XYZ file of C-alpha atoms in Angstrom:
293
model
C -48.431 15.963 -30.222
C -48.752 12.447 -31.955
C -49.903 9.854 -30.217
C -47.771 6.997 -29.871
C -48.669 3.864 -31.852
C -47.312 0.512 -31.949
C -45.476 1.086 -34.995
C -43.727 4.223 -33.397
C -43.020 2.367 -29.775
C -41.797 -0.805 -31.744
C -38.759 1.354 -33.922
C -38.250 3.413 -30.713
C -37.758 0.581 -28.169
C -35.680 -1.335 -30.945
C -32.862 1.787 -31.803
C -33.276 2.349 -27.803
C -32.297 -1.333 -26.984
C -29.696 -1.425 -30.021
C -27.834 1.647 -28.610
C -27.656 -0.201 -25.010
C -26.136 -3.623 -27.155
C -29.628 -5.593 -26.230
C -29.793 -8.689 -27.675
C -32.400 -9.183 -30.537
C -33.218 -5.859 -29.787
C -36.361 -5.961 -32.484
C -38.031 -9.618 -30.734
C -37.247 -7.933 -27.205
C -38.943 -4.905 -28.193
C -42.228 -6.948 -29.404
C -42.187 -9.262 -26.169
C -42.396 -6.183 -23.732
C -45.655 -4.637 -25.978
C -47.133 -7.876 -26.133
C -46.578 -8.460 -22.347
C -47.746 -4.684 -21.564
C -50.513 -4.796 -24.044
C -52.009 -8.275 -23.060
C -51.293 -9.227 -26.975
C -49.882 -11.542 -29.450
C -47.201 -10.540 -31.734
C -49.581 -11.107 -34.753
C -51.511 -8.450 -33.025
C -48.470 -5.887 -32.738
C -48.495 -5.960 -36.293
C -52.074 -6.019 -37.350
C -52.828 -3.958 -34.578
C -49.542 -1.068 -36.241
C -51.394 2.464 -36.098
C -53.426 1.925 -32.406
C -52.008 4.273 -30.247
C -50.855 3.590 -26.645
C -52.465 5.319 -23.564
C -50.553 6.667 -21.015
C -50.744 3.717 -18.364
C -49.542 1.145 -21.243
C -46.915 3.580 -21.852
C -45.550 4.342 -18.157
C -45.193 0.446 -17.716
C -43.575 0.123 -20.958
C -40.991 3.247 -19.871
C -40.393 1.126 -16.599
C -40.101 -1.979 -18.236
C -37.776 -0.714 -21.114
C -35.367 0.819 -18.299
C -34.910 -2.686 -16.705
C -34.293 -4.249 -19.919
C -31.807 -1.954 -20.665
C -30.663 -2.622 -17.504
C -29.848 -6.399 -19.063
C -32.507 -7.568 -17.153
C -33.857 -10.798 -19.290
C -37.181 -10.048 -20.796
C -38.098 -13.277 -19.892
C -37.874 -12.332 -16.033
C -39.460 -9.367 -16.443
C -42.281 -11.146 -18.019
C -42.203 -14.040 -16.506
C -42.239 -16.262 -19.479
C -40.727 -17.787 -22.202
C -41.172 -19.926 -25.606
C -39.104 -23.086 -26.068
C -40.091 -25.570 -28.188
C -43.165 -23.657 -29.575
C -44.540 -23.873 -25.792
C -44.845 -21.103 -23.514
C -43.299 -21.884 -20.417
C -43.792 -19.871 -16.438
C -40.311 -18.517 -15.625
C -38.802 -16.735 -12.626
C -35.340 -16.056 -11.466
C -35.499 -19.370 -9.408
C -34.375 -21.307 -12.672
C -32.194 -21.113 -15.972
C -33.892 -19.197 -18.678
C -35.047 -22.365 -21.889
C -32.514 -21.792 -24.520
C -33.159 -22.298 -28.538
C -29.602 -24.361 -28.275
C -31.162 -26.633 -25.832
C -33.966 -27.325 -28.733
C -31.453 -29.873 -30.150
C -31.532 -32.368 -27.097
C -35.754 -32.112 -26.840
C -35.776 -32.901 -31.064
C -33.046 -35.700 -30.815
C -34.946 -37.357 -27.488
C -38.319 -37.068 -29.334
C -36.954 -38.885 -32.761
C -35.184 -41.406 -30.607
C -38.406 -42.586 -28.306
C -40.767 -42.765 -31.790
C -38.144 -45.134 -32.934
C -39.488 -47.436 -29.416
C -42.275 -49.704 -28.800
C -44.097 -49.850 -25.592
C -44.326 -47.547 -22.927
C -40.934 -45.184 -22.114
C -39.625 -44.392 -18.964
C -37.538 -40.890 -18.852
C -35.698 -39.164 -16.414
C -34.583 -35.090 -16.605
C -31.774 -34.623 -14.502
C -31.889 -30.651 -13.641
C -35.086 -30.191 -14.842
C -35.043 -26.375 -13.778
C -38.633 -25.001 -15.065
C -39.629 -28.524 -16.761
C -39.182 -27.263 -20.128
C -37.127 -30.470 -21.482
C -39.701 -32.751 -19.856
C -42.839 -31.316 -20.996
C -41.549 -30.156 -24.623
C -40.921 -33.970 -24.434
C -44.117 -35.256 -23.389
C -46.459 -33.322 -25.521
C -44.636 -34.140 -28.209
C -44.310 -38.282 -27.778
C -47.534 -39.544 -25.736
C -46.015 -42.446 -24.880
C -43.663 -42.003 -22.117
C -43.603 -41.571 -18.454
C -40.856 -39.304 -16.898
C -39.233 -38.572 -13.154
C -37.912 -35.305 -13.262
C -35.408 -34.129 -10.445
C -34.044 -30.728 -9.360
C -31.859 -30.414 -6.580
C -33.546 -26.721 -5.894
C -37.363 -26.434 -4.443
C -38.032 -23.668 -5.682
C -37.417 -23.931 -9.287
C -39.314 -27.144 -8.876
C -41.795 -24.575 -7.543
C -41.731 -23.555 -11.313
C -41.613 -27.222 -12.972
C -45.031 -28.031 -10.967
C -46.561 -25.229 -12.477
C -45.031 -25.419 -15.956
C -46.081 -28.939 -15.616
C -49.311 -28.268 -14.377
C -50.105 -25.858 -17.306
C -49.739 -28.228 -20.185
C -51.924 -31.022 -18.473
C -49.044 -33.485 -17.749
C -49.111 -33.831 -13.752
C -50.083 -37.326 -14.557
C -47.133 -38.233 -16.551
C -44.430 -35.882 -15.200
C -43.508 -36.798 -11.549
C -41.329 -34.228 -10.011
C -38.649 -35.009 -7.311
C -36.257 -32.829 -5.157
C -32.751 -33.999 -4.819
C -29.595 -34.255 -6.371
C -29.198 -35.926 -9.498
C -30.277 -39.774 -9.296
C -30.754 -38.931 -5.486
C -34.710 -38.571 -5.248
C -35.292 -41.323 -7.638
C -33.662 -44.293 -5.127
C -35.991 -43.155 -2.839
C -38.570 -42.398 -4.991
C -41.465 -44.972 -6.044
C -41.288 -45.172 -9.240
C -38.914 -46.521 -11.781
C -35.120 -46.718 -11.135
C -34.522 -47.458 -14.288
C -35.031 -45.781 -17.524
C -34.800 -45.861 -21.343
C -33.756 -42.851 -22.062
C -31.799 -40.192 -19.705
C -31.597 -36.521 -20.786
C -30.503 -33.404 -18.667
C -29.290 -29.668 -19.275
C -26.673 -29.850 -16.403
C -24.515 -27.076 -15.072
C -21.464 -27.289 -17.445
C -19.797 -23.445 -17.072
C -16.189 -23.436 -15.951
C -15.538 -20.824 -13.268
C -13.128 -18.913 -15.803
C -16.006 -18.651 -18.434
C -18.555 -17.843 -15.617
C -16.451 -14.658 -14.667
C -16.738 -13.676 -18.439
C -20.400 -14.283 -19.113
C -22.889 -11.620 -20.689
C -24.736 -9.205 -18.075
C -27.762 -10.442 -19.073
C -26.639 -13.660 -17.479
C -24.124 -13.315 -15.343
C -26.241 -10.788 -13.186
C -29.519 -12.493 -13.166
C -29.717 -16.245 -13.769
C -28.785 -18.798 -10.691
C -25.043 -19.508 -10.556
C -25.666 -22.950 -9.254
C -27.849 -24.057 -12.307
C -24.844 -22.366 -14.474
C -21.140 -23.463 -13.319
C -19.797 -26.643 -12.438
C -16.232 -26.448 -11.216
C -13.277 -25.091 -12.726
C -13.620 -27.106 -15.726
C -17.272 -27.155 -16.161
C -17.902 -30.776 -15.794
C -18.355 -31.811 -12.454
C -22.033 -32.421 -12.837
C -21.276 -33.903 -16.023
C -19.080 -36.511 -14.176
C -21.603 -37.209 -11.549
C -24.259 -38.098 -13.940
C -22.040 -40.665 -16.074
C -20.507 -41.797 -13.269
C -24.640 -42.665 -11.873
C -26.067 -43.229 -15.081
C -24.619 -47.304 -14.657
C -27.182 -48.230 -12.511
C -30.300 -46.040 -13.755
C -29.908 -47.248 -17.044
C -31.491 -50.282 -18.930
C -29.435 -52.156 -21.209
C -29.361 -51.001 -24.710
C -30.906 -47.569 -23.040
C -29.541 -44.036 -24.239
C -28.333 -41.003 -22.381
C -28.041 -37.961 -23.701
C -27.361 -34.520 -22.207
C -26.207 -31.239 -23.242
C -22.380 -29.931 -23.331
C -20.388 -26.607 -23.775
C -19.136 -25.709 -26.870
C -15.292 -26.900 -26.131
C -16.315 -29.871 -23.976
C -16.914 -32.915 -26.481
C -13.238 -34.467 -26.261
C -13.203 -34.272 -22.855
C -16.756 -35.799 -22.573
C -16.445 -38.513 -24.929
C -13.379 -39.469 -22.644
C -15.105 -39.477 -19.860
C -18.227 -41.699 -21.697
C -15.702 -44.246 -23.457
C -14.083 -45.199 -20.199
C -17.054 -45.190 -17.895
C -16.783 -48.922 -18.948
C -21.188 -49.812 -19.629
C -21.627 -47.488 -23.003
C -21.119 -49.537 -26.527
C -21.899 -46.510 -28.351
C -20.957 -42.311 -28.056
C -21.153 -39.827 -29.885
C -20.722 -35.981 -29.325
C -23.219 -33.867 -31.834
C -22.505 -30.823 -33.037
C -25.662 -27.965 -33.543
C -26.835 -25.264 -36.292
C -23.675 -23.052 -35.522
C -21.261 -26.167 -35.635
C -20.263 -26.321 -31.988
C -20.149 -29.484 -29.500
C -23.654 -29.205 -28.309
C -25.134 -32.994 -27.348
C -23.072 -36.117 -26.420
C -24.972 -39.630 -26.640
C -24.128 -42.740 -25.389
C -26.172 -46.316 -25.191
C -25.702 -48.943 -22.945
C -24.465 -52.268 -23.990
C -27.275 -54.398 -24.512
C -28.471 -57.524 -22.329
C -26.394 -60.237 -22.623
């Protein structure tokens, strides 16, 4: 009998996974050899004739069933790239998407455009992966992050704790803005970002497996129409907020009128804007304080 090598595992766990309607069936395919293997994906592919013992291959046969399962590789590895930086992820907190890339890129280009030290705040910071893809990537800022959930802050401390930012990322458990009036540090900020809850019930009930099955409802929906976190957070954002400071947050995909309504006539922005992404959907709104009189 053959042995099986990487090269044979990676086309059979790719047509397996494509028959089942996996998504990127090819990348999820690489990401459970790498994870059973203890490799990179360079590796898979420098690495194409090795053959597979048995033990590598029973936990790949167990691991391929759960996937096909729509169990999200990234819980059944446990982690997760976003933003070129490999995050710790459990089912505690919302799997990093590449849409979610946009807000991290747009927050980074806005703070180099500041002088002086920033002060941020992440508002349902889930596993962290907003605030540290933002502070490794702009060394001058300070940021509070809050989650209303322990245990995915459970996650942010070690996510955190990884990338060697303890000392600039303070985490705080609450709701919203709640932690940070009772917190110590800043109340208010120059820049405000968060990846809120913003699914509708009707589009929750209609949601991928993959999702739908596995991922924390309460870091997912937000009322019937999607945006009562959404509300929350504008409706807070007055008073945690320096003048001429920016917040910015991601939206779903039929959401910018209805957001930019709700920004214009909060009454303290003098700018918005709603931001489309790669694909052409609403994906960011922005709005900036009116300056200091």
């Amino acid at each position: 009998m053959e042995p099986w090598t990487i090269q044979k595992l990676l086309g059979w766990v790719t047509e397996y996974f494509t028959g089942k309607g996996i998504d990127a069936p090819r990348l999820s395919a690489e990401w459970l050899l790498c994870y059973v293997l203890g490799a990179k994906r360079i590796e898979l592919y420098t690495q194409f004739n090795k053959a597979v013992g048995p033990e590598h291959l029973s936990q790949l046969h167990e691991l391929v069933k759960r996937a096909a399962a729509h169990e999200p590789i990234a819980y059944i590895t446990g982690k997760k790239e976003f933003y070129s930086i490999e995050f710790e992820i459990t089912k505690d907190c919302l799997i990093p998407r590449p849409e979610t890339e946009l807000l991290v890129e747009r927050a980074i280009e806005l703070l180099r455009t500041r002088t002086g030290e920033q002060f941020v705040c992440d508002l349902c910071t889930g596993s962290g992966c907003i605030a540290v893809a933002i502070a490794r990537n702009f060394a001058g800022c300070r940021i509070v992050a809050t989650d209303i959930s322990d245990a995915a802050l459970a996650i942010a401390e070690k996510n955190v704790a990884k990338h060697g930012l303890t000392n600039r990322i303070k985490l705080l458990q609450g709701d919203l803005f709640a932690p940070v009036i009772a917190g110590l540090g800043p109340a208010q900020f120059d820049l405000i970002v968060s990846n809120p809850p913003y699914v509708s019930e009707p589009e929750y009930e209609k949601l991928a497996p993959n999702v739908k099955d596995f991922e924390p409802k309460s870091a997912l929906t937000a009322g019937k129409d999607g945006l009562d976190i959404i509300k929350k957070i504008i409706a807070e954002t007055g008073q945690h907020l320096k003048p001429a400071g920016t917040l910015m947050f991601e939206i779903g995909n039929e959401q910018g009128n209805a957001v930019r309504n709700l920004l214009e006539t909060a009454g303290y922005f003098s700018d918005v804007k709603i931001e489309k992404d790669y694909s052409n959907l609403d994906r960011l709104a922005i709005a900036v304080t009116k300056p200091a009189k």
